[in-house]
Short mmCIF file of N, CA and C in Angstrom, two decimals:
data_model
loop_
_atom_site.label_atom_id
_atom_site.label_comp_id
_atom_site.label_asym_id
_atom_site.label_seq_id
_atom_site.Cartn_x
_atom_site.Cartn_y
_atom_site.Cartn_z
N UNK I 3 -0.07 182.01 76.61
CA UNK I 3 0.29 182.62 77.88
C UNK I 3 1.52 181.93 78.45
N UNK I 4 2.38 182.87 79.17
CA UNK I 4 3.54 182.30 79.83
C UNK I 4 3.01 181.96 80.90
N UNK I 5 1.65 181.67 81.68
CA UNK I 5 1.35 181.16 82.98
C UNK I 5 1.29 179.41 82.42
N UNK I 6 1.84 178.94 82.95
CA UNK I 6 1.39 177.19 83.40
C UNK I 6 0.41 176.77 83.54
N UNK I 7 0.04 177.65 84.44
CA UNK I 7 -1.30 176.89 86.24
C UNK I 7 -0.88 178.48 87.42
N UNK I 8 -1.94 178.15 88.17
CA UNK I 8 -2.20 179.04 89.33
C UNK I 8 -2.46 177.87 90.38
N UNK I 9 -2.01 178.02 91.61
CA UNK I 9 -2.05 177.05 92.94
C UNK I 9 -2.33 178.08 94.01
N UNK I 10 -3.58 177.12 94.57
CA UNK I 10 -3.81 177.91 95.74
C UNK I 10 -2.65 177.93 97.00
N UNK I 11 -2.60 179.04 98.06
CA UNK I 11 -1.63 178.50 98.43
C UNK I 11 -2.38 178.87 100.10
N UNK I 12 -2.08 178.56 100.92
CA UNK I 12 -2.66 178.95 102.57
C UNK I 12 -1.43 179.71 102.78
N UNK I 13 -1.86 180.85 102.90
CA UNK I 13 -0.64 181.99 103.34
C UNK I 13 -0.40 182.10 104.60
N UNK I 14 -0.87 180.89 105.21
CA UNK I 14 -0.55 180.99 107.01
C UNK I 14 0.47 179.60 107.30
N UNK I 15 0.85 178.77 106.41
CA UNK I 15 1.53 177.86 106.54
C UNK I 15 2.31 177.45 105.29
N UNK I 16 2.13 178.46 104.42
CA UNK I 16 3.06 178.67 103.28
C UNK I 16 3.30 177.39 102.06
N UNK I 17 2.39 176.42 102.28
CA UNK I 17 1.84 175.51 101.94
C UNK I 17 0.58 175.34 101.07
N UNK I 18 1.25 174.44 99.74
CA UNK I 18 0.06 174.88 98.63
C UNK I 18 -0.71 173.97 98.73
N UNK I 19 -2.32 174.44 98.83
CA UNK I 19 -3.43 173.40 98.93
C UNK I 19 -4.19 172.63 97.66
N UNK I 20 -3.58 173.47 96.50
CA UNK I 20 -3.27 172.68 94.93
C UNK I 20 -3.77 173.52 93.68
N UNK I 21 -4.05 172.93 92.58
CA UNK I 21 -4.33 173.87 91.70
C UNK I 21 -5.85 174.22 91.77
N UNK I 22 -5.21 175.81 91.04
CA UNK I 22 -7.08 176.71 90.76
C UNK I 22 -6.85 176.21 89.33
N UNK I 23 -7.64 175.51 88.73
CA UNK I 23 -8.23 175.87 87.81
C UNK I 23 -9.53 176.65 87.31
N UNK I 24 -10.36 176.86 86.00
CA UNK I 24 -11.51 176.87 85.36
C UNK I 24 -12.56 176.49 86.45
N UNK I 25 -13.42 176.86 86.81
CA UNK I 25 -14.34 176.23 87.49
C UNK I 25 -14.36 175.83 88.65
N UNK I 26 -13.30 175.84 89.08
CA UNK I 26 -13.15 175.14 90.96
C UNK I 26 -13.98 176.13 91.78
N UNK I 27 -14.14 175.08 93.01
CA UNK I 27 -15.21 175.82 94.02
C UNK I 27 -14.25 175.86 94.69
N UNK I 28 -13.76 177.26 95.86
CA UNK I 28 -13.05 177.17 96.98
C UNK I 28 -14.07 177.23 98.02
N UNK I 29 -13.96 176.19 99.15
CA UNK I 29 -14.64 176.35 100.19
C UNK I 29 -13.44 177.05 101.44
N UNK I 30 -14.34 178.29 102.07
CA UNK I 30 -13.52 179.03 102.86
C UNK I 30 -13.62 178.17 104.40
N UNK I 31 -14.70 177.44 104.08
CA UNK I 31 -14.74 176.73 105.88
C UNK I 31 -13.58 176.13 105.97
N UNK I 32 -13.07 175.13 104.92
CA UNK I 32 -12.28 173.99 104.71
C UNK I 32 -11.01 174.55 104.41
N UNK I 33 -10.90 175.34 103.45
CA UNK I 33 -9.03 176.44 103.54
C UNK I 33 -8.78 177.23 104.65
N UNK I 34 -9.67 178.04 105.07
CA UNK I 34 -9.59 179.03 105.93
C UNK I 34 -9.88 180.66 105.19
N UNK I 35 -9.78 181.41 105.60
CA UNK I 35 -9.72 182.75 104.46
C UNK I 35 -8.22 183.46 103.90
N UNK I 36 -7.50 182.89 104.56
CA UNK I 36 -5.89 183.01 104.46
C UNK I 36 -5.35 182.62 103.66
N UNK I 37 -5.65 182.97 102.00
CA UNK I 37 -5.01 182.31 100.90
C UNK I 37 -4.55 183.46 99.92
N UNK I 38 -3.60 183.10 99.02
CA UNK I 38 -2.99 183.43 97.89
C UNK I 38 -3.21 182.79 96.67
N UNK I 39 -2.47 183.47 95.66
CA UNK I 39 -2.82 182.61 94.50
C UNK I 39 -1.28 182.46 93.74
N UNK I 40 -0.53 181.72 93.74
CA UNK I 40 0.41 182.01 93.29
C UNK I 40 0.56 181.83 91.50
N UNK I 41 0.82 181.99 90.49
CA UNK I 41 1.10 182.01 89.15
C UNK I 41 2.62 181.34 88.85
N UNK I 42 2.29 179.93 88.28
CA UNK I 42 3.47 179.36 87.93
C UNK I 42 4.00 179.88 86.08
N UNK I 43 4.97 179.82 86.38
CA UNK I 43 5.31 180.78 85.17
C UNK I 43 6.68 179.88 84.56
N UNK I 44 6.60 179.88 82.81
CA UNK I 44 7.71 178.52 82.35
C UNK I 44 8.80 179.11 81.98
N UNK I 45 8.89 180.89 82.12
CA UNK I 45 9.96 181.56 81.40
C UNK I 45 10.70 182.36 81.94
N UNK I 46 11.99 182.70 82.03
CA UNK I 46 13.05 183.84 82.39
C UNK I 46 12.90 184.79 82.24
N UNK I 47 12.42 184.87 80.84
CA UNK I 47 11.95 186.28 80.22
C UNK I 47 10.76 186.95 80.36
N UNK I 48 10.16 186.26 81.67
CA UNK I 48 9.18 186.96 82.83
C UNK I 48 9.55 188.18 83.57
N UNK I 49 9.60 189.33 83.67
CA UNK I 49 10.05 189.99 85.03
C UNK I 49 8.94 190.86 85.64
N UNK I 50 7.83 190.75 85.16
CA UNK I 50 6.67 191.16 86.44
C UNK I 50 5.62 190.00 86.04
N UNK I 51 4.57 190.17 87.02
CA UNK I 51 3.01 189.35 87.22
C UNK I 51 2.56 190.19 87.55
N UNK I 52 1.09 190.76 86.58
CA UNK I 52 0.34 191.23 87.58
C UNK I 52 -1.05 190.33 87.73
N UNK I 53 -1.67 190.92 88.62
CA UNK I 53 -3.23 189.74 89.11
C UNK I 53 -4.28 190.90 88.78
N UNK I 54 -5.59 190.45 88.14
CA UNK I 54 -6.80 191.31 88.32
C UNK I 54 -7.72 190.14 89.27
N UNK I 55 -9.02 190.66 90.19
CA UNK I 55 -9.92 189.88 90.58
C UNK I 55 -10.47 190.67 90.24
N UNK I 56 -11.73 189.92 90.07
CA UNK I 56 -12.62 190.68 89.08
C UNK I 56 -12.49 191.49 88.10
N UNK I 57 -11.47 191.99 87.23
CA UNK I 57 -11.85 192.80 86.57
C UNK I 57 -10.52 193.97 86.68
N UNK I 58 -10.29 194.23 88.30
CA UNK I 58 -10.07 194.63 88.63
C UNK I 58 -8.74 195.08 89.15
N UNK I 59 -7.68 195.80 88.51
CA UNK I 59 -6.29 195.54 89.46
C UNK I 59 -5.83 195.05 91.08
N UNK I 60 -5.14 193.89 91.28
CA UNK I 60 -5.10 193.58 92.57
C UNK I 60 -4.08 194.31 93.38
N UNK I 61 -4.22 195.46 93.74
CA UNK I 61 -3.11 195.95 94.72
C UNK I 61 -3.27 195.61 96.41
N UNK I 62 -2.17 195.35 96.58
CA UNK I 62 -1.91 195.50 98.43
C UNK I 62 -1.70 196.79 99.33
N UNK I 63 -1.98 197.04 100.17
CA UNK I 63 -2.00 198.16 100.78
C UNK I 63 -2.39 199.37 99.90
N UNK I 64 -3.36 199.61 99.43
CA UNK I 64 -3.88 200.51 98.86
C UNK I 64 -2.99 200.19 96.83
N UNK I 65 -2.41 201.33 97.07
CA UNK I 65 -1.33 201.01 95.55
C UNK I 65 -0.34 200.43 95.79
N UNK I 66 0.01 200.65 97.09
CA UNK I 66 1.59 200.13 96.99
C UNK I 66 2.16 198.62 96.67
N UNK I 67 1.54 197.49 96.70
CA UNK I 67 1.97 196.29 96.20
C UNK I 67 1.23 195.83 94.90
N UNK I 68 1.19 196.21 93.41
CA UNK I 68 0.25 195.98 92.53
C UNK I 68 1.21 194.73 91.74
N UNK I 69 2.36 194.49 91.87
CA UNK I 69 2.96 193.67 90.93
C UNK I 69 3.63 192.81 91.58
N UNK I 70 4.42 192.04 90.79
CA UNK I 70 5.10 190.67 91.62
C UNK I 70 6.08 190.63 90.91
N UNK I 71 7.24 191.17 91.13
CA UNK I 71 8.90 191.06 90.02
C UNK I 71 9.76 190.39 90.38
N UNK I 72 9.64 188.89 91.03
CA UNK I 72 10.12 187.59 91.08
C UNK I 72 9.30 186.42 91.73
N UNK I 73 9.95 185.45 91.32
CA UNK I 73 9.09 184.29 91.95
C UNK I 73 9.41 184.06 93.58
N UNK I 74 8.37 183.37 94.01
CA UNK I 74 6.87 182.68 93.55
C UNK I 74 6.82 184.22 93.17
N UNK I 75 5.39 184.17 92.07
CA UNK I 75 4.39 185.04 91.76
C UNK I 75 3.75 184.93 92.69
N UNK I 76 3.31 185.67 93.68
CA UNK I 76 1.87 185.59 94.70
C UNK I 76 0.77 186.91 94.16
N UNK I 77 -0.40 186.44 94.48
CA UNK I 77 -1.47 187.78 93.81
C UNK I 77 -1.37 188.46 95.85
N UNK I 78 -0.91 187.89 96.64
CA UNK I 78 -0.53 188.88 97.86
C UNK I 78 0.65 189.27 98.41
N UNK I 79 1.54 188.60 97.24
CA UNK I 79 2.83 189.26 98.18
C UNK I 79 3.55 187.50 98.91
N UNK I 80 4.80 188.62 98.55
CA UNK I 80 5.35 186.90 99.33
C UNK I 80 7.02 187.68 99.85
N UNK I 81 7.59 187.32 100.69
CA UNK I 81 9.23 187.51 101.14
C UNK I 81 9.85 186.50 101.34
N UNK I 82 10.49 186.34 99.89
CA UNK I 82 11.05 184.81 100.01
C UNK I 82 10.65 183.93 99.88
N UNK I 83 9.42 183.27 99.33
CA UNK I 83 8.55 182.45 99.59
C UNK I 83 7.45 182.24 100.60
N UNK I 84 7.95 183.52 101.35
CA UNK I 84 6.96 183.45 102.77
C UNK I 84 5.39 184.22 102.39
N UNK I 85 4.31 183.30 102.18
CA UNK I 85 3.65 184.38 101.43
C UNK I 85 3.07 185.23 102.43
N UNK I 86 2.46 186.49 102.03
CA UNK I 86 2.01 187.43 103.11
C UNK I 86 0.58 187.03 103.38
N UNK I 87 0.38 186.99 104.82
CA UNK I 87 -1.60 186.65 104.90
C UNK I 87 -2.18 188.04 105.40
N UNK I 88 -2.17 188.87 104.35
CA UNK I 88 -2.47 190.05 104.44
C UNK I 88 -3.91 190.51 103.64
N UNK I 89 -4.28 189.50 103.14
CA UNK I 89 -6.01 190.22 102.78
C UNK I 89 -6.92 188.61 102.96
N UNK I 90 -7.60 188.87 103.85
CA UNK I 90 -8.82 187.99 104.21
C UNK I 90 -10.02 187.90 102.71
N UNK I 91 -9.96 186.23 102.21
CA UNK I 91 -11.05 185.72 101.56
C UNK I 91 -12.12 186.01 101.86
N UNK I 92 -12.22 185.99 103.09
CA UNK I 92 -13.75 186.44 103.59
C UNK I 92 -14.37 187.50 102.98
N UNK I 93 -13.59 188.37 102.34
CA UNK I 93 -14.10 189.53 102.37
C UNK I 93 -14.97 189.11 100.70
N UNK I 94 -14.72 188.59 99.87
CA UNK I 94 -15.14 187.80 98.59
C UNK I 94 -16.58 187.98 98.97
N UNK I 95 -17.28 187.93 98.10
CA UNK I 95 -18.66 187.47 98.14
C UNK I 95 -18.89 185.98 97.94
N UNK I 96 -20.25 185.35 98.33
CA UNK I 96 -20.33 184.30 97.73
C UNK I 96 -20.47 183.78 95.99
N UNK I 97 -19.91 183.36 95.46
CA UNK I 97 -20.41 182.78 94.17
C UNK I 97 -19.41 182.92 93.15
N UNK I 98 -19.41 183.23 92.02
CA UNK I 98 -18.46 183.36 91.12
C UNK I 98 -17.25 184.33 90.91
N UNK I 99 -16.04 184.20 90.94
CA UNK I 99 -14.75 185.28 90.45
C UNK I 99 -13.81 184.35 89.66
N UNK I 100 -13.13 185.86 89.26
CA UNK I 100 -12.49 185.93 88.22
C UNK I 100 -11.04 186.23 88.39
N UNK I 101 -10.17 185.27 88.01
CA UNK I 101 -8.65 186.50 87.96
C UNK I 101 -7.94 186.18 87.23
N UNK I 102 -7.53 187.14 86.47
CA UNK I 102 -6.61 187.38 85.30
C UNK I 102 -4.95 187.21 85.46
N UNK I 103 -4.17 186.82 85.07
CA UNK I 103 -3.01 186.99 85.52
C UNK I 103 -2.23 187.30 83.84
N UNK I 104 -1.44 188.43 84.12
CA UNK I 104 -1.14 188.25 83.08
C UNK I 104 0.62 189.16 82.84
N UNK I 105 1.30 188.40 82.50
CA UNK I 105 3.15 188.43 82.70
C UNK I 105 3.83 189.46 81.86
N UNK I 106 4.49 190.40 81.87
CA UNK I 106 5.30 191.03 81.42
C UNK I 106 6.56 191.25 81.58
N UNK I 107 7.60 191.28 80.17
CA UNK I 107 8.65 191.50 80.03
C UNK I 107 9.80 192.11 81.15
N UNK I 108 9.34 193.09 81.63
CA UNK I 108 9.83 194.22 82.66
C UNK I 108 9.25 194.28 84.00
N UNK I 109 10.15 194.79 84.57
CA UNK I 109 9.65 194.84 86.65
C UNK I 109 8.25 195.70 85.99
N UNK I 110 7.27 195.86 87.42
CA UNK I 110 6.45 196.96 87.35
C UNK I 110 5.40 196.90 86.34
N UNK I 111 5.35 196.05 85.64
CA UNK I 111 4.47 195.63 84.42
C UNK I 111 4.63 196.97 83.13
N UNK I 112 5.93 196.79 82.59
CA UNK I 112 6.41 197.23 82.01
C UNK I 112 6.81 196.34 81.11
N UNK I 113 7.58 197.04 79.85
CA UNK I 113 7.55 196.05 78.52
C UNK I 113 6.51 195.34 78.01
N UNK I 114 7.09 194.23 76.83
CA UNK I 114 5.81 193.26 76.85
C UNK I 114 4.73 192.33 77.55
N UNK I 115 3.58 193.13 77.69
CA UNK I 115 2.65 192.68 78.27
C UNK I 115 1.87 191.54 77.52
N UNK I 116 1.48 190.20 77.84
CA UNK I 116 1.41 189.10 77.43
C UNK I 116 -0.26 188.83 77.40
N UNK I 117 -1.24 188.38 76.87
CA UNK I 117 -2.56 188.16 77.30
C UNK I 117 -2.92 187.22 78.33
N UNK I 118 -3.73 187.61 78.98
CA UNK I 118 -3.58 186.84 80.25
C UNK I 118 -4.51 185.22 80.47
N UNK I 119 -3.88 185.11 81.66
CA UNK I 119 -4.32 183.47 81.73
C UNK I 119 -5.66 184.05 82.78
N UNK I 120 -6.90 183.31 82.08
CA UNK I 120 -8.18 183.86 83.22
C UNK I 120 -8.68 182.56 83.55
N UNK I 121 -9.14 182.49 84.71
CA UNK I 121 -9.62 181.40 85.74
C UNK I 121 -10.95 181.78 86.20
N UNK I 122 -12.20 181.34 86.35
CA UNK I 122 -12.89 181.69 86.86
C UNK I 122 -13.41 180.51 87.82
N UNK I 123 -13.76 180.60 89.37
CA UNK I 123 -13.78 180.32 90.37
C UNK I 123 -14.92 180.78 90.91
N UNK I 124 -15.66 179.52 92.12
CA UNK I 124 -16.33 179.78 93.03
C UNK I 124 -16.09 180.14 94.54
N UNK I 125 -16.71 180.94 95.33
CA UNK I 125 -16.42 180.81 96.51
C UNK I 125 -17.34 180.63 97.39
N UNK I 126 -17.16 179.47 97.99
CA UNK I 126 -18.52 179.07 99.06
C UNK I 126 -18.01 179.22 100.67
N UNK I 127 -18.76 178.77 101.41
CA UNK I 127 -18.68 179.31 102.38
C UNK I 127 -18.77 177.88 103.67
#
């Protein structure tokens, strides 16, 4: 995989609270619910990210934000580095997730699509 690492990030102070790996518990009391995930990436020949949670394609505002075609990679969106605090953790269930990240060649997740880097994570409360 062209992912590195994934870092949590607090999308309300744009400030990363450190790496997600395999297994980490996020506690929402102690971050807040205001987080991102950003995808560190080692190559040029990156030009989209996309994110699954669960399983699942991560889009913003319904379809309209599903990809990330420069850095940071954020799984919510970012302007400039500013990341967006536009979808509440809270909404997570308690206990185990999943997210896939996985990089392609082209904007839009187009071209070569790469196998993805998967993390699986707790979320407590």
């Amino acid at each position: 995989s062209l992912v590195t690492g994934l870092r949590l990030i607090d999308a309300n102070s744009d400030r990363a609270i450190g790496s997600l790996t395999d297994g980490d518990t996020i506690s929402l009391q102690r971050t807040g619910s205001a987080l991102s995930i950003e995808a560190l990436v080692n190559s040029s020949s990156v030009g989209s990210v996309v994110f699954y949670l669960d399983g699942r394609l991560f889009c913003m505002n319904n379809a309209d934000r599903c990809f990330e075609n420069a850095p940071p990679y954020a799984m919510s969106g970012d302007q400039g580095g500013d990341y967006y605090n536009n979808w509440d953790w809270s909404r997570l269930s308690r206990g185990n997730h999943t997210v896939d990240v996985v990089t392609c060649s082209g904007a839009n997740a187009t071209g070569d699509c790469r196998e993805a880097l998967t993390v699986t994570f707790t979320i407590a409360r």
